[in-house]
mmCIF file of C-alpha atoms in Angstrom:
data_model
loop_
_atom_site.group_PDB
_atom_site.id
_atom_site.type_symbol
_atom_site.label_atom_id
_atom_site.label_comp_id
_atom_site.label_asym_id
_atom_site.label_seq_id
_atom_site.Cartn_x
_atom_site.Cartn_y
_atom_site.Cartn_z
ATOM 1 C CA MET U 11 85.982 88.792 67.248
ATOM 2 C CA ARG U 12 87.831 92.078 66.913
ATOM 3 C CA ASP U 13 87.125 92.946 70.549
ATOM 4 C CA LYS U 14 88.568 89.637 71.755
ATOM 5 C CA LEU U 15 91.608 90.034 69.518
ATOM 6 C CA ALA U 16 92.159 93.537 70.885
ATOM 7 C CA GLN U 17 91.864 92.252 74.450
ATOM 8 C CA TYR U 18 94.351 89.430 73.828
ATOM 9 C CA THR U 19 96.763 91.834 72.148
ATOM 10 C CA MET U 20 96.515 94.268 75.032
ATOM 11 C CA PHE U 21 97.031 91.453 77.539
ATOM 12 C CA ILE U 22 100.181 90.275 75.743
ATOM 13 C CA ILE U 23 101.558 93.813 75.537
ATOM 14 C CA LEU U 24 100.904 94.457 79.224
ATOM 15 C CA LEU U 25 102.414 91.094 80.140
ATOM 16 C CA VAL U 26 105.605 91.823 78.201
ATOM 17 C CA VAL U 27 105.891 95.330 79.638
ATOM 18 C CA GLY U 28 105.275 93.966 83.146
ATOM 19 C CA LEU U 29 107.993 91.342 82.747
ATOM 20 C CA ILE U 30 110.426 93.991 81.516
ATOM 21 C CA ILE U 31 109.658 96.171 84.537
ATOM 22 C CA VAL U 32 109.940 93.300 87.025
ATOM 23 C CA SER U 33 113.030 91.688 85.464
ATOM 24 C CA PRO U 34 115.616 93.854 87.331
ATOM 25 C CA PHE U 35 114.000 92.936 90.631
ATOM 26 C CA LEU U 36 113.935 89.228 89.709
ATOM 27 C CA TRP U 37 117.615 89.404 88.715
ATOM 28 C CA MET U 38 118.438 91.084 92.030
ATOM 29 C CA VAL U 39 116.729 88.268 93.943
ATOM 30 C CA SER U 40 118.460 85.651 91.801
ATOM 31 C CA VAL U 41 121.904 87.131 92.454
ATOM 32 C CA SER U 42 121.144 87.370 96.169
ATOM 33 C CA PHE U 43 120.737 83.564 96.294
ATOM 34 C CA ASP U 44 123.899 82.936 94.275
ATOM 35 C CA ARG U 45 126.937 82.274 96.458
ATOM 36 C CA LEU U 46 129.334 82.528 93.519
ATOM 37 C CA ALA U 47 128.113 86.076 92.798
ATOM 38 C CA ASN U 48 130.421 87.269 95.590
ATOM 39 C CA MET U 49 133.367 86.351 93.371
ATOM 40 C CA ARG U 50 131.955 87.501 90.027
ATOM 41 C CA ILE U 51 128.714 89.089 88.871
ATOM 42 C CA PRO U 52 126.822 86.759 86.502
ATOM 43 C CA PHE U 53 127.158 88.101 82.974
ATOM 44 C CA PRO U 54 125.197 87.999 80.834
ATOM 45 C CA PRO U 55 122.463 88.361 83.474
ATOM 46 C CA THR U 56 120.700 85.130 84.344
ATOM 47 C CA PHE U 57 117.657 84.447 86.487
ATOM 48 C CA ILE U 58 118.915 81.044 87.653
ATOM 49 C CA PRO U 59 121.651 81.116 90.341
ATOM 50 C CA GLU U 60 124.788 79.106 89.581
ATOM 51 C CA GLU U 61 125.008 77.898 93.180
ATOM 52 C CA LEU U 62 121.597 78.228 94.812
ATOM 53 C CA GLY U 63 121.567 78.766 98.555
ATOM 54 C CA ALA U 64 120.876 81.161 101.413
ATOM 55 C CA PHE U 65 124.563 81.709 102.188
ATOM 56 C CA ASN U 66 124.435 85.461 101.505
ATOM 57 C CA TYR U 67 121.429 85.981 103.751
ATOM 58 C CA GLY U 68 123.066 84.044 106.574
ATOM 59 C CA ILE U 69 126.153 86.255 106.395
ATOM 60 C CA ILE U 70 124.298 89.590 106.361
ATOM 61 C CA PHE U 71 122.108 88.586 109.298
ATOM 62 C CA GLU U 72 125.153 87.565 111.312
ATOM 63 C CA ASN U 73 126.174 91.203 111.148
ATOM 64 C CA GLY U 74 124.351 93.091 113.885
ATOM 65 C CA ARG U 75 124.479 96.280 111.845
ATOM 66 C CA LEU U 76 121.681 95.084 109.569
ATOM 67 C CA LEU U 77 119.300 94.382 112.454
ATOM 68 C CA ARG U 78 120.211 97.722 114.024
ATOM 69 C CA ALA U 79 119.564 99.503 110.732
ATOM 70 C CA TYR U 80 116.230 97.679 110.424
ATOM 71 C CA LEU U 81 115.272 98.822 113.917
ATOM 72 C CA ASN U 82 116.227 102.427 113.164
ATOM 73 C CA SER U 83 114.305 102.441 109.882
ATOM 74 C CA THR U 84 111.282 100.879 111.570
ATOM 75 C CA ILE U 85 111.222 103.506 114.329
ATOM 76 C CA VAL U 86 111.683 106.384 111.896
ATOM 77 C CA THR U 87 109.160 105.082 109.379
ATOM 78 C CA LEU U 88 106.389 104.223 111.847
ATOM 79 C CA ALA U 89 106.728 107.559 113.651
ATOM 80 C CA SER U 90 106.881 109.513 110.393
ATOM 81 C CA VAL U 91 103.914 107.684 108.873
ATOM 82 C CA THR U 92 101.842 108.330 111.998
ATOM 83 C CA LEU U 93 102.667 112.043 111.960
ATOM 84 C CA GLN U 94 102.215 112.465 108.220
ATOM 85 C CA VAL U 95 98.920 110.623 107.897
ATOM 86 C CA SER U 96 97.448 112.245 111.017
ATOM 87 C CA ALA U 97 98.471 115.756 109.936
ATOM 88 C CA ALA U 98 97.256 115.172 106.373
ATOM 89 C CA LEU U 99 93.833 113.914 107.488
ATOM 90 C CA LEU U 100 93.336 116.765 109.950
ATOM 91 C CA GLY U 101 94.618 119.367 107.492
ATOM 92 C CA GLY U 102 92.572 118.000 104.618
ATOM 93 C CA TYR U 103 89.426 118.033 106.730
ATOM 94 C CA ALA U 104 90.076 121.613 107.865
ATOM 95 C CA PHE U 105 90.609 122.894 104.328
ATOM 96 C CA SER U 106 87.615 120.968 103.021
ATOM 97 C CA LYS U 107 84.970 121.566 105.699
ATOM 98 C CA GLY U 108 86.404 124.398 107.774
ATOM 99 C CA THR U 109 85.261 128.005 107.478
ATOM 100 C CA PHE U 110 87.990 130.467 108.417
ATOM 101 C CA LYS U 111 89.567 133.548 106.891
ATOM 102 C CA GLY U 112 92.438 133.074 104.508
ATOM 103 C CA LYS U 113 91.671 129.414 103.895
ATOM 104 C CA LYS U 114 92.356 129.570 100.165
ATOM 105 C CA VAL U 115 95.578 131.541 100.586
ATOM 106 C CA LEU U 116 96.819 129.213 103.320
ATOM 107 C CA PHE U 117 96.001 126.210 101.154
ATOM 108 C CA LEU U 118 98.127 127.698 98.368
ATOM 109 C CA PHE U 119 101.030 127.930 100.813
ATOM 110 C CA VAL U 120 100.527 124.267 101.682
ATOM 111 C CA LEU U 121 100.608 123.357 97.993
ATOM 112 C CA ALA U 122 103.704 125.506 97.528
ATOM 113 C CA THR U 123 105.635 123.278 99.925
ATOM 114 C CA MET U 124 105.385 120.541 97.298
ATOM 115 C CA MET U 125 107.484 122.675 94.951
ATOM 116 C CA ILE U 126 110.447 123.079 97.331
ATOM 117 C CA PRO U 127 112.944 120.206 96.937
ATOM 118 C CA ILE U 128 114.714 118.732 99.948
ATOM 119 C CA GLU U 129 118.037 120.077 98.646
ATOM 120 C CA ALA U 130 116.819 123.639 99.152
ATOM 121 C CA ARG U 131 115.869 122.901 102.755
ATOM 122 C CA LEU U 132 118.956 120.980 103.840
ATOM 123 C CA ILE U 133 120.981 123.908 105.217
ATOM 124 C CA PRO U 134 118.117 125.667 107.099
ATOM 125 C CA LEU U 135 116.920 122.386 108.599
ATOM 126 C CA TYR U 136 120.455 121.365 109.542
ATOM 127 C CA GLN U 137 121.113 124.690 111.260
ATOM 128 C CA MET U 138 117.799 124.523 113.105
ATOM 129 C CA PHE U 139 118.370 121.025 114.506
ATOM 130 C CA ASN U 140 122.021 121.787 115.196
ATOM 131 C CA ALA U 141 120.983 124.804 117.295
ATOM 132 C CA ALA U 142 118.507 122.568 119.140
ATOM 133 C CA GLY U 143 121.245 119.995 119.826
ATOM 134 C CA LEU U 144 119.319 117.201 118.133
ATOM 135 C CA LEU U 145 121.842 116.090 115.519
ATOM 136 C CA ASN U 146 122.804 112.413 115.629
ATOM 137 C CA THR U 147 119.393 111.544 116.993
ATOM 138 C CA LEU U 148 116.349 110.209 115.155
ATOM 139 C CA TRP U 149 114.316 113.349 115.869
ATOM 140 C CA PRO U 150 115.612 115.385 112.893
ATOM 141 C CA VAL U 151 114.499 112.584 110.581
ATOM 142 C CA ILE U 152 111.054 112.198 112.157
ATOM 143 C CA VAL U 153 109.882 115.742 112.924
ATOM 144 C CA PRO U 154 110.091 117.321 109.401
ATOM 145 C CA SER U 155 107.885 114.567 108.040
ATOM 146 C CA ILE U 156 104.826 116.278 109.481
ATOM 147 C CA LEU U 157 104.979 118.709 106.540
ATOM 148 C CA TYR U 158 103.141 116.674 103.903
ATOM 149 C CA GLY U 159 101.490 119.009 101.416
ATOM 150 C CA PHE U 160 100.627 116.294 98.922
ATOM 151 C CA GLY U 161 98.831 114.311 101.622
ATOM 152 C CA VAL U 162 96.821 117.371 102.693
ATOM 153 C CA PHE U 163 95.854 117.939 99.060
ATOM 154 C CA LEU U 164 94.693 114.342 98.599
ATOM 155 C CA CYS U 165 92.686 114.396 101.816
ATOM 156 C CA LYS U 166 91.013 117.686 100.921
ATOM 157 C CA GLN U 167 89.971 116.287 97.553
ATOM 158 C CA TYR U 168 88.631 113.181 99.275
ATOM 159 C CA PHE U 169 86.679 115.035 101.955
ATOM 160 C CA ASP U 170 85.209 117.366 99.320
ATOM 161 C CA ARG U 171 83.317 114.352 97.976
ATOM 162 C CA ILE U 172 81.721 113.614 101.358
ATOM 163 C CA PRO U 173 78.458 115.574 101.895
ATOM 164 C CA ASP U 174 78.540 118.602 104.208
ATOM 165 C CA SER U 175 75.159 117.495 105.543
ATOM 166 C CA LEU U 176 76.922 114.945 107.782
ATOM 167 C CA ARG U 177 78.838 117.737 109.498
ATOM 168 C CA GLU U 178 75.733 119.873 109.833
ATOM 169 C CA ALA U 179 73.779 117.001 111.376
ATOM 170 C CA ALA U 180 76.559 116.346 113.869
ATOM 171 C CA GLN U 181 76.682 120.009 114.840
ATOM 172 C CA ILE U 182 72.920 120.048 115.359
ATOM 173 C CA ASP U 183 73.387 117.145 117.766
ATOM 174 C CA GLY U 184 75.915 119.247 119.680
ATOM 175 C CA ALA U 185 79.101 117.545 118.472
ATOM 176 C CA SER U 186 82.308 119.558 118.516
ATOM 177 C CA GLU U 187 84.499 119.910 115.433
ATOM 178 C CA PHE U 188 86.963 117.298 116.659
ATOM 179 C CA ARG U 189 84.199 114.876 117.559
ATOM 180 C CA THR U 190 82.637 115.384 114.135
ATOM 181 C CA PHE U 191 85.945 114.578 112.485
ATOM 182 C CA PHE U 192 86.816 111.533 114.579
ATOM 183 C CA GLN U 193 83.348 109.963 114.768
ATOM 184 C CA VAL U 194 81.818 110.940 111.422
ATOM 185 C CA TYR U 195 84.435 111.671 108.790
ATOM 186 C CA LEU U 196 87.440 109.636 109.914
ATOM 187 C CA PRO U 197 85.602 106.267 109.684
ATOM 188 C CA LEU U 198 84.788 107.148 106.064
ATOM 189 C CA ALA U 199 88.399 108.025 105.244
ATOM 190 C CA GLY U 200 89.765 104.477 105.259
ATOM 191 C CA PRO U 201 90.689 104.331 101.533
ATOM 192 C CA ILE U 202 92.568 107.639 101.466
ATOM 193 C CA ALA U 203 94.263 106.863 104.789
ATOM 194 C CA ALA U 204 95.476 103.515 103.424
ATOM 195 C CA THR U 205 96.819 105.219 100.306
ATOM 196 C CA LEU U 206 98.677 107.770 102.417
ATOM 197 C CA VAL U 207 100.131 104.980 104.544
ATOM 198 C CA ILE U 208 101.568 103.312 101.434
ATOM 199 C CA LEU U 209 102.989 106.519 99.955
ATOM 200 C CA SER U 210 104.339 107.725 103.291
ATOM 201 C CA PHE U 211 105.846 104.355 104.170
ATOM 202 C CA MET U 212 107.634 104.072 100.840
ATOM 203 C CA GLY U 213 108.950 107.627 101.005
ATOM 204 C CA ASN U 214 110.220 107.446 104.571
ATOM 205 C CA TRP U 215 111.654 103.934 104.340
ATOM 206 C CA ASN U 216 113.660 104.876 101.241
ATOM 207 C CA GLU U 217 114.705 108.349 102.472
ATOM 208 C CA PHE U 218 118.454 108.726 101.987
ATOM 209 C CA VAL U 219 119.756 112.295 101.585
ATOM 210 C CA TRP U 220 118.415 113.936 104.744
ATOM 211 C CA PRO U 221 119.230 111.023 107.137
ATOM 212 C CA LEU U 222 122.723 110.886 105.610
ATOM 213 C CA VAL U 223 123.241 114.540 106.560
ATOM 214 C CA VAL U 224 122.046 114.379 110.176
ATOM 215 C CA LEU U 225 122.921 110.794 111.194
ATOM 216 C CA ASN U 226 126.703 110.511 111.442
ATOM 217 C CA ASP U 227 126.618 107.852 114.151
ATOM 218 C CA GLU U 228 126.898 104.390 112.607
ATOM 219 C CA ASN U 229 124.515 102.999 115.240
ATOM 220 C CA LEU U 230 121.764 105.318 113.956
ATOM 221 C CA HIS U 231 122.080 104.490 110.270
ATOM 222 C CA THR U 232 118.889 103.487 108.483
ATOM 223 C CA ILE U 233 118.610 100.751 105.852
ATOM 224 C CA PRO U 234 119.357 102.971 102.790
ATOM 225 C CA ILE U 235 122.465 104.450 104.445
ATOM 226 C CA PHE U 236 123.679 101.022 105.578
ATOM 227 C CA LEU U 237 123.156 99.604 102.084
ATOM 228 C CA ALA U 238 125.010 102.529 100.501
ATOM 229 C CA SER U 239 127.928 102.251 102.912
ATOM 230 C CA PHE U 240 128.155 98.489 102.390
ATOM 231 C CA SER U 241 128.162 98.933 98.608
ATOM 232 C CA LEU U 242 130.777 101.697 98.848
ATOM 233 C CA GLU U 243 133.054 99.577 101.033
ATOM 234 C CA ASN U 244 132.846 96.408 98.941
ATOM 235 C CA GLY U 245 131.964 97.620 95.449
ATOM 236 C CA THR U 246 131.157 94.671 93.194
ATOM 237 C CA SER U 247 133.395 92.239 95.075
ATOM 238 C CA LEU U 248 130.490 91.029 97.220
ATOM 239 C CA ALA U 249 127.629 91.408 94.760
ATOM 240 C CA GLY U 250 125.684 88.492 96.235
ATOM 241 C CA MET U 251 125.614 89.993 99.732
ATOM 242 C CA THR U 252 124.862 93.460 98.336
ATOM 243 C CA MET U 253 121.869 92.098 96.432
ATOM 244 C CA ALA U 254 120.726 90.211 99.526
ATOM 245 C CA LEU U 255 120.787 93.486 101.470
ATOM 246 C CA ALA U 256 118.915 95.240 98.676
ATOM 247 C CA THR U 257 116.287 92.485 98.623
ATOM 248 C CA MET U 258 115.784 92.678 102.378
ATOM 249 C CA SER U 259 115.469 96.468 102.164
ATOM 250 C CA VAL U 260 112.425 96.266 99.867
ATOM 251 C CA VAL U 261 110.608 93.412 101.627
ATOM 252 C CA PRO U 262 108.744 95.690 104.112
ATOM 253 C CA ILE U 263 107.606 97.953 101.263
ATOM 254 C CA ILE U 264 106.253 94.990 99.306
ATOM 255 C CA ILE U 265 104.380 93.694 102.351
ATOM 256 C CA VAL U 266 102.787 97.077 103.083
ATOM 257 C CA PHE U 267 101.890 97.618 99.434
ATOM 258 C CA LEU U 268 100.273 94.203 99.051
ATOM 259 C CA PHE U 269 98.284 94.764 102.234
ATOM 260 C CA PHE U 270 96.918 98.193 101.254
ATOM 261 C CA GLN U 271 96.971 98.135 97.438
ATOM 262 C CA ARG U 272 93.245 97.567 96.975
ATOM 263 C CA TYR U 273 92.525 100.960 98.516
ATOM 264 C CA ILE U 274 94.613 102.998 96.044
ATOM 265 C CA ILE U 275 92.283 102.972 93.035
ATOM 266 C CA GLN U 276 89.244 103.449 95.251
ATOM 267 C CA SER U 277 90.713 106.492 97.021
ATOM 268 C CA ILE U 278 91.910 108.127 93.802
ATOM 269 C CA ALA U 279 88.512 107.629 92.192
ATOM 270 C CA LEU U 280 86.715 109.140 95.175
ATOM 271 C CA SER U 281 89.153 112.058 95.445
ATOM 272 C CA GLY U 282 88.273 113.214 91.950
ATOM 273 C CA ILE U 283 91.834 113.162 90.596
ATOM 274 C CA LYS U 284 92.019 112.529 86.878
ATOM 275 C CA GLU U 285 94.971 112.022 84.576
#
């Protein structure tokens, strides 16, 4: 009886906490469907629109800037995710199964990159891409993403749990190191790869500071920059449209997360990471 009571109590607590966490998002969606919110923000906050309709979404999609920003964010995010996940898997495999001098020291340098905030790298990166003549292109946003120390760390922890005997058997059969990775270890790395895709997608889609520095051309703005500029131009006078833009900006993240979420717990459990 006590166990059931404890389970019910825990369920109610988690339900309440979950509703509190989700409530800002639900309010954002509600305001986005409220046409009158462009004249005044509903206060106190309500989850039922005063005038329900898709008016705000129709207006923001009539503006070609949103579709252009979506295209830019899609290009940047897909390219960055591909580079980050590929580099993390290869790096994690090398640090886990490779045998070369200075491996531990080099791995410490990789971990050290996690401690350097983007603010400390803005000026050097800006000067480097400025000297290369790549400012106001998407390249400065895509290329630095290959440095993904956290992803390398996760992959190393994951590959450490896979027996070395698989690599030894492949080498006995005459397989090269790359063939061993792609044909033996990579097929087993689905859970950690899916987790990296989620984390990388969220990080790159929501990236704001660095793209704001290097993308001065309005035609190259990504979704976060476009949303910020729209909010700055209109303030709270067009709250309904602003919330519609915000809702559309998180839809791709929700889709990717729902598609890959089942792999997160599995990959963390297999990587040996504990709280």
